[in-house]
Amino acid sequence: MKTFILGQSKEQVLQMIPEKGIKLVQLGGEKICVTRNGEALFAFEPFCPHRMASLLQGTIVRNEIVCPLHQYRFDLQTGAVLSGQCPDLKVYKVGLTDRGLEIWI
Ligand code: FES
């Protein structure tokens, strides 16, 4: 597991990631999505585990993401599928600090 830091301060991260917006970032060899609900930040794989739809067009509702294709819902903290039947979404541990957003991959 590797730790990456996005941005250089908490304020910069909050500016970089719009509220309920989804941003694709490349960290090492991985592309991952980052979003936030207030100051709660989440990182997750960019493709839906059901039929691989891009989650960049997903909708953030509270701490969940809704896939644009068949509207399956996933918990952004645990990755658990909340509606529909498919494997869980891969999520990554994050921590918002004064040095930026730490992401463990
Ligand atoms: S591809 Fe995401 S719910 Fe079907």
Short mmCIF file of C-alpha atoms and ligand atoms in Angstrom, two decimals:
data_model
loop_
_atom_site.label_atom_id
_atom_site.label_comp_id
_atom_site.label_asym_id
_atom_site.label_seq_id
_atom_site.Cartn_x
_atom_site.Cartn_y
_atom_site.Cartn_z
CA MET A 1 0.00 0.00 0.00
CA LYS A 2 1.23 3.49 -0.90
CA THR A 3 0.24 6.89 0.44
CA PHE A 4 -0.30 9.76 -1.99
CA ILE A 5 -1.00 13.38 -1.12
CA LEU A 6 -3.34 15.43 -3.26
CA GLY A 7 -2.96 19.20 -3.04
CA GLN A 8 -0.85 21.10 -0.53
CA SER A 9 -3.39 22.23 2.05
CA LYS A 10 -6.89 21.47 3.26
CA GLU A 11 -8.23 24.66 1.64
CA GLN A 12 -6.65 23.77 -1.71
CA VAL A 13 -8.23 20.30 -1.63
CA LEU A 14 -11.67 21.76 -0.83
CA GLN A 15 -11.29 24.18 -3.77
CA MET A 16 -10.01 21.47 -6.11
CA ILE A 17 -12.87 19.04 -5.42
CA PRO A 18 -16.24 20.75 -5.80
CA GLU A 19 -19.01 19.80 -3.36
CA LYS A 20 -20.61 16.60 -4.72
CA GLY A 21 -18.45 16.90 -7.85
CA ILE A 22 -16.40 13.90 -8.99
CA LYS A 23 -12.81 14.39 -10.06
CA LEU A 24 -10.61 11.81 -11.77
CA VAL A 25 -7.03 11.83 -10.52
CA GLN A 26 -4.01 9.79 -11.50
CA LEU A 27 -1.94 8.56 -8.56
CA GLY A 28 1.04 6.45 -9.54
CA GLY A 29 -0.31 3.90 -12.00
CA GLU A 30 -3.91 4.16 -10.78
CA LYS A 31 -6.77 6.39 -11.86
CA ILE A 32 -9.25 6.98 -9.08
CA CYS A 33 -12.26 9.20 -8.44
CA VAL A 34 -12.41 11.66 -5.57
CA THR A 35 -15.51 13.43 -4.32
CA ARG A 36 -16.73 15.17 -1.21
CA ASN A 37 -19.81 15.87 0.82
CA GLY A 38 -18.89 18.94 2.87
CA GLU A 39 -15.52 18.09 4.43
CA ALA A 40 -16.09 14.33 4.16
CA LEU A 41 -13.90 13.17 1.28
CA PHE A 42 -14.08 9.84 -0.53
CA ALA A 43 -11.91 8.02 -3.06
CA PHE A 44 -13.13 5.11 -5.18
CA GLU A 45 -12.55 3.18 -8.39
CA PRO A 46 -13.75 4.96 -11.57
CA PHE A 47 -15.86 2.13 -13.00
CA CYS A 48 -19.02 0.60 -11.60
CA PRO A 49 -18.51 -3.03 -10.49
CA HIS A 50 -21.85 -3.98 -12.09
CA ARG A 51 -21.24 -3.33 -15.83
CA MET A 52 -18.27 -0.96 -15.74
CA ALA A 53 -20.13 2.29 -16.41
CA SER A 54 -18.03 5.37 -15.76
CA LEU A 55 -18.80 6.70 -12.30
CA LEU A 56 -17.59 10.16 -13.31
CA GLN A 57 -21.20 10.77 -14.34
CA GLY A 58 -22.52 9.31 -11.09
CA THR A 59 -24.62 11.26 -8.61
CA ILE A 60 -23.51 11.86 -5.03
CA VAL A 61 -26.35 11.62 -2.52
CA ARG A 62 -25.19 12.08 1.07
CA ASN A 63 -22.35 9.54 1.47
CA GLU A 64 -23.46 7.38 -1.44
CA ILE A 65 -22.86 7.29 -5.18
CA VAL A 66 -25.58 6.37 -7.65
CA CYS A 67 -24.35 4.79 -10.89
CA PRO A 68 -25.69 6.60 -13.99
CA LEU A 69 -26.43 3.40 -15.92
CA HIS A 70 -28.72 1.23 -13.75
CA GLN A 71 -28.86 3.43 -10.65
CA TYR A 72 -27.20 0.95 -8.29
CA ARG A 73 -26.11 2.70 -5.10
CA PHE A 74 -22.84 2.26 -3.22
CA ASP A 75 -21.73 3.41 0.22
CA LEU A 76 -18.71 5.63 -0.36
CA GLN A 77 -17.19 4.83 3.04
CA THR A 78 -17.32 1.05 2.84
CA GLY A 79 -17.95 0.43 -0.86
CA ALA A 80 -20.94 -1.78 0.03
CA VAL A 81 -23.56 -2.14 -2.68
CA LEU A 82 -26.81 -0.73 -1.20
CA SER A 83 -29.18 -1.45 -4.06
CA GLY A 84 -28.71 -3.90 -6.91
CA GLN A 85 -26.69 -7.11 -7.02
CA CYS A 86 -23.01 -6.89 -7.88
CA PRO A 87 -19.65 -6.86 -6.12
CA ASP A 88 -18.91 -3.95 -3.80
CA LEU A 89 -17.24 -0.80 -5.07
CA LYS A 90 -13.53 -0.56 -4.34
CA VAL A 91 -12.92 2.40 -2.05
CA TYR A 92 -9.68 3.88 -0.71
CA LYS A 93 -8.92 5.23 2.72
CA VAL A 94 -8.45 9.01 2.77
CA GLY A 95 -7.53 11.62 5.38
CA LEU A 96 -7.92 15.39 4.99
CA THR A 97 -4.98 17.10 6.71
CA ASP A 98 -3.30 20.51 6.68
CA ARG A 99 -0.81 19.04 4.17
CA GLY A 100 -3.51 18.03 1.68
CA LEU A 101 -5.59 14.92 1.10
CA GLU A 102 -3.83 11.69 1.98
CA ILE A 103 -4.98 8.71 -0.07
CA TRP A 104 -3.88 5.14 0.65
CA ILE A 105 -3.80 2.92 -2.42
S1 FES B 1 -23.27 -0.37 -14.63
FE1 FES B 1 -23.53 0.62 -12.75
S2 FES B 1 -25.41 -0.09 -12.02
FE2 FES B 1 -25.12 -1.16 -13.89
#
